[in-house]
Amino acid sequence: MEEKNSVEQNKEVVIKFNFEFFEKGNIEITKELLADTFTNHTAPPNAPKDASIMIQFISGFRKGFSDISIQIHEVLAENDKVSLRKTITATHVGEFMGKQPQGKKVTLSVIEIDILKNGKITDHWSRNDFMQVFQDL
């Protein structure tokens, strides 16, 4: 059987992280797939740049939303970079960031870029329409 090249392995790591962390809420996956030096370049101003703000967000998100599903539309990779375009759908069933449950289905559009070294994500950038979707709740 042919061994996968590092670009294909990197794509698999990013896809696995998305499904395990965002869709399933498995925060332990951060220990397996994020490097000790992981930097979240999308963290809010004055927030830690490690994985802690992502863990805090997904924990709260899972309390406020159910039926979380990720659809990955494109995965592009070159050398140590992986970029993907995805949508996340969920239903607002619990209090989240001060908003009472509306029972509304939401769809978030996301584009992210990750850098990997030795099979682990070292750097992460993301752009999404979360604030617009949140304001519409």
PDB file of C-alpha atoms in Angstrom:
ATOM      1  CA  MET A   1       0.000   0.000   0.000  1.00  0.00           C
ATOM      2  CA  GLU A   2       1.284   3.432  -0.936  1.00  0.00           C
ATOM      3  CA  GLU A   3       2.276   5.688   1.966  1.00  0.00           C
ATOM      4  CA  LYS A   4       0.452   8.995   2.148  1.00  0.00           C
ATOM      5  CA  ASN A   5       2.497  12.103   1.585  1.00  0.00           C
ATOM      6  CA  SER A   6       2.698  14.806   4.231  1.00  0.00           C
ATOM      7  CA  VAL A   7       0.249  17.097   2.400  1.00  0.00           C
ATOM      8  CA  GLU A   8      -2.429  14.382   2.476  1.00  0.00           C
ATOM      9  CA  GLN A   9      -1.646  13.596   6.116  1.00  0.00           C
ATOM     10  CA  ASN A  10      -1.931  17.292   7.010  1.00  0.00           C
ATOM     11  CA  LYS A  11      -5.342  17.476   5.319  1.00  0.00           C
ATOM     12  CA  GLU A  12      -6.486  14.459   7.324  1.00  0.00           C
ATOM     13  CA  VAL A  13      -5.311  16.056  10.594  1.00  0.00           C
ATOM     14  CA  VAL A  14      -7.232  19.281   9.928  1.00  0.00           C
ATOM     15  CA  ILE A  15     -10.380  17.411   8.889  1.00  0.00           C
ATOM     16  CA  LYS A  16     -10.169  15.135  11.945  1.00  0.00           C
ATOM     17  CA  PHE A  17      -9.693  18.133  14.234  1.00  0.00           C
ATOM     18  CA  ASN A  18     -12.758  19.856  12.768  1.00  0.00           C
ATOM     19  CA  PHE A  19     -15.054  16.878  13.202  1.00  0.00           C
ATOM     20  CA  GLU A  20     -13.738  15.800  16.613  1.00  0.00           C
ATOM     21  CA  PHE A  21     -13.460  19.266  18.168  1.00  0.00           C
ATOM     22  CA  PHE A  22     -16.200  21.361  16.582  1.00  0.00           C
ATOM     23  CA  GLU A  23     -18.813  18.743  15.708  1.00  0.00           C
ATOM     24  CA  LYS A  24     -18.321  16.213  18.534  1.00  0.00           C
ATOM     25  CA  GLY A  25     -17.030  18.620  21.201  1.00  0.00           C
ATOM     26  CA  ASN A  26     -14.025  16.423  21.990  1.00  0.00           C
ATOM     27  CA  ILE A  27     -11.727  18.963  23.675  1.00  0.00           C
ATOM     28  CA  GLU A  28      -9.172  16.234  24.477  1.00  0.00           C
ATOM     29  CA  ILE A  29      -8.336  16.116  20.744  1.00  0.00           C
ATOM     30  CA  THR A  30      -6.460  19.397  21.252  1.00  0.00           C
ATOM     31  CA  LYS A  31      -3.765  17.451  23.146  1.00  0.00           C
ATOM     32  CA  GLU A  32      -3.378  15.034  20.237  1.00  0.00           C
ATOM     33  CA  LEU A  33      -3.592  17.350  17.219  1.00  0.00           C
ATOM     34  CA  LEU A  34      -2.422  20.785  18.392  1.00  0.00           C
ATOM     35  CA  ALA A  35       1.280  21.468  18.931  1.00  0.00           C
ATOM     36  CA  ASP A  36       2.489  22.679  22.326  1.00  0.00           C
ATOM     37  CA  THR A  37       3.381  25.926  20.568  1.00  0.00           C
ATOM     38  CA  PHE A  38      -0.104  26.264  18.960  1.00  0.00           C
ATOM     39  CA  THR A  39      -1.066  29.869  18.196  1.00  0.00           C
ATOM     40  CA  ASN A  40      -4.638  30.926  17.474  1.00  0.00           C
ATOM     41  CA  HIS A  41      -4.152  34.059  15.365  1.00  0.00           C
ATOM     42  CA  THR A  42      -7.922  34.652  15.349  1.00  0.00           C
ATOM     43  CA  ALA A  43      -8.295  34.949  19.120  1.00  0.00           C
ATOM     44  CA  PRO A  44     -10.038  38.153  20.248  1.00  0.00           C
ATOM     45  CA  PRO A  45      -7.849  41.063  21.403  1.00  0.00           C
ATOM     46  CA  ASN A  46      -6.400  40.521  24.904  1.00  0.00           C
ATOM     47  CA  ALA A  47      -7.426  36.830  24.862  1.00  0.00           C
ATOM     48  CA  PRO A  48      -4.896  34.019  25.181  1.00  0.00           C
ATOM     49  CA  LYS A  49      -3.503  32.913  21.806  1.00  0.00           C
ATOM     50  CA  ASP A  50      -3.353  29.233  22.785  1.00  0.00           C
ATOM     51  CA  ALA A  51      -6.230  26.746  22.423  1.00  0.00           C
ATOM     52  CA  SER A  52      -7.944  27.821  25.663  1.00  0.00           C
ATOM     53  CA  ILE A  53     -10.241  30.416  24.064  1.00  0.00           C
ATOM     54  CA  MET A  54     -11.318  27.863  21.430  1.00  0.00           C
ATOM     55  CA  ILE A  55     -12.049  25.312  24.168  1.00  0.00           C
ATOM     56  CA  GLN A  56     -14.019  27.912  26.130  1.00  0.00           C
ATOM     57  CA  PHE A  57     -16.007  28.882  23.027  1.00  0.00           C
ATOM     58  CA  ILE A  58     -16.856  25.326  21.923  1.00  0.00           C
ATOM     59  CA  SER A  59     -17.863  24.345  25.472  1.00  0.00           C
ATOM     60  CA  GLY A  60     -20.306  27.274  25.644  1.00  0.00           C
ATOM     61  CA  PHE A  61     -21.469  26.752  22.073  1.00  0.00           C
ATOM     62  CA  ARG A  62     -22.341  23.108  22.801  1.00  0.00           C
ATOM     63  CA  LYS A  63     -24.436  24.186  25.813  1.00  0.00           C
ATOM     64  CA  GLY A  64     -26.399  26.663  23.685  1.00  0.00           C
ATOM     65  CA  PHE A  65     -26.695  24.684  20.457  1.00  0.00           C
ATOM     66  CA  SER A  66     -27.625  21.137  19.476  1.00  0.00           C
ATOM     67  CA  ASP A  67     -27.557  19.205  16.207  1.00  0.00           C
ATOM     68  CA  ILE A  68     -24.101  20.612  15.449  1.00  0.00           C
ATOM     69  CA  SER A  69     -22.972  19.497  12.026  1.00  0.00           C
ATOM     70  CA  ILE A  70     -19.988  20.430   9.864  1.00  0.00           C
ATOM     71  CA  GLN A  71     -19.968  20.313   6.107  1.00  0.00           C
ATOM     72  CA  ILE A  72     -16.522  20.708   4.580  1.00  0.00           C
ATOM     73  CA  HIS A  73     -16.844  22.060   1.063  1.00  0.00           C
ATOM     74  CA  GLU A  74     -13.196  22.433   0.032  1.00  0.00           C
ATOM     75  CA  VAL A  75      -9.819  21.428   1.404  1.00  0.00           C
ATOM     76  CA  LEU A  76      -6.754  22.924  -0.248  1.00  0.00           C
ATOM     77  CA  ALA A  77      -3.239  22.078   0.846  1.00  0.00           C
ATOM     78  CA  GLU A  78       0.284  22.979  -0.136  1.00  0.00           C
ATOM     79  CA  ASN A  79       3.477  22.229   1.766  1.00  0.00           C
ATOM     80  CA  ASP A  80       2.685  22.779   5.475  1.00  0.00           C
ATOM     81  CA  LYS A  81      -0.550  24.784   4.976  1.00  0.00           C
ATOM     82  CA  VAL A  82      -4.126  23.499   4.854  1.00  0.00           C
ATOM     83  CA  SER A  83      -7.077  25.735   4.066  1.00  0.00           C
ATOM     84  CA  LEU A  84     -10.685  24.757   4.189  1.00  0.00           C
ATOM     85  CA  ARG A  85     -14.098  26.229   3.535  1.00  0.00           C
ATOM     86  CA  LYS A  86     -16.886  24.861   5.694  1.00  0.00           C
ATOM     87  CA  THR A  87     -20.319  25.541   7.088  1.00  0.00           C
ATOM     88  CA  ILE A  88     -21.441  24.700  10.584  1.00  0.00           C
ATOM     89  CA  THR A  89     -25.149  24.213  11.229  1.00  0.00           C
ATOM     90  CA  ALA A  90     -26.750  24.009  14.662  1.00  0.00           C
ATOM     91  CA  THR A  91     -30.007  24.664  16.503  1.00  0.00           C
ATOM     92  CA  HIS A  92     -30.168  27.322  19.263  1.00  0.00           C
ATOM     93  CA  VAL A  93     -31.634  25.375  22.206  1.00  0.00           C
ATOM     94  CA  GLY A  94     -29.963  26.912  25.266  1.00  0.00           C
ATOM     95  CA  GLU A  95     -28.688  30.225  26.597  1.00  0.00           C
ATOM     96  CA  PHE A  96     -25.566  31.390  24.780  1.00  0.00           C
ATOM     97  CA  MET A  97     -23.662  34.638  25.394  1.00  0.00           C
ATOM     98  CA  GLY A  98     -26.744  36.136  27.060  1.00  0.00           C
ATOM     99  CA  LYS A  99     -29.166  35.150  24.292  1.00  0.00           C
ATOM    100  CA  GLN A 100     -32.084  32.999  25.351  1.00  0.00           C
ATOM    101  CA  PRO A 101     -32.862  29.928  23.204  1.00  0.00           C
ATOM    102  CA  GLN A 102     -34.827  30.675  20.055  1.00  0.00           C
ATOM    103  CA  GLY A 103     -35.044  27.188  18.572  1.00  0.00           C
ATOM    104  CA  LYS A 104     -33.641  28.674  15.350  1.00  0.00           C
ATOM    105  CA  LYS A 105     -31.401  26.721  13.008  1.00  0.00           C
ATOM    106  CA  VAL A 106     -28.213  28.685  12.260  1.00  0.00           C
ATOM    107  CA  THR A 107     -25.592  28.301   9.559  1.00  0.00           C
ATOM    108  CA  LEU A 108     -22.089  29.674  10.028  1.00  0.00           C
ATOM    109  CA  SER A 109     -19.736  30.078   7.078  1.00  0.00           C
ATOM    110  CA  VAL A 110     -16.043  29.630   7.840  1.00  0.00           C
ATOM    111  CA  ILE A 111     -12.753  29.805   5.968  1.00  0.00           C
ATOM    112  CA  GLU A 112      -9.646  28.743   7.858  1.00  0.00           C
ATOM    113  CA  ILE A 113      -5.954  28.294   7.287  1.00  0.00           C
ATOM    114  CA  ASP A 114      -3.793  26.041   9.433  1.00  0.00           C
ATOM    115  CA  ILE A 115      -0.055  25.406   9.461  1.00  0.00           C
ATOM    116  CA  LEU A 116       1.185  21.989  10.513  1.00  0.00           C
ATOM    117  CA  LYS A 117       4.546  20.651  11.648  1.00  0.00           C
ATOM    118  CA  ASN A 118       5.196  16.994  12.458  1.00  0.00           C
ATOM    119  CA  GLY A 119       1.511  16.101  12.124  1.00  0.00           C
ATOM    120  CA  LYS A 120       0.241  18.757  14.530  1.00  0.00           C
ATOM    121  CA  ILE A 121      -1.429  22.123  13.964  1.00  0.00           C
ATOM    122  CA  THR A 122       0.904  24.940  15.020  1.00  0.00           C
ATOM    123  CA  ASP A 123      -0.953  28.010  13.717  1.00  0.00           C
ATOM    124  CA  HIS A 124      -4.600  28.769  12.987  1.00  0.00           C
ATOM    125  CA  TRP A 125      -6.406  31.628  11.240  1.00  0.00           C
ATOM    126  CA  SER A 126     -10.141  31.760  10.659  1.00  0.00           C
ATOM    127  CA  ARG A 127     -12.761  34.112   9.237  1.00  0.00           C
ATOM    128  CA  ASN A 128     -16.450  33.510   9.802  1.00  0.00           C
ATOM    129  CA  ASP A 129     -19.801  35.229   9.946  1.00  0.00           C
ATOM    130  CA  PHE A 130     -20.524  34.208  13.555  1.00  0.00           C
ATOM    131  CA  MET A 131     -21.229  37.744  14.835  1.00  0.00           C
ATOM    132  CA  GLN A 132     -23.752  38.412  12.055  1.00  0.00           C
ATOM    133  CA  VAL A 133     -25.499  35.086  12.710  1.00  0.00           C
ATOM    134  CA  PHE A 134     -25.449  35.719  16.480  1.00  0.00           C
ATOM    135  CA  GLN A 135     -26.993  39.199  16.050  1.00  0.00           C
ATOM    136  CA  ASP A 136     -29.810  37.643  14.012  1.00  0.00           C
ATOM    137  CA  LEU A 137     -30.799  35.266  16.819  1.00  0.00           C
TER     138      LEU A 137
END
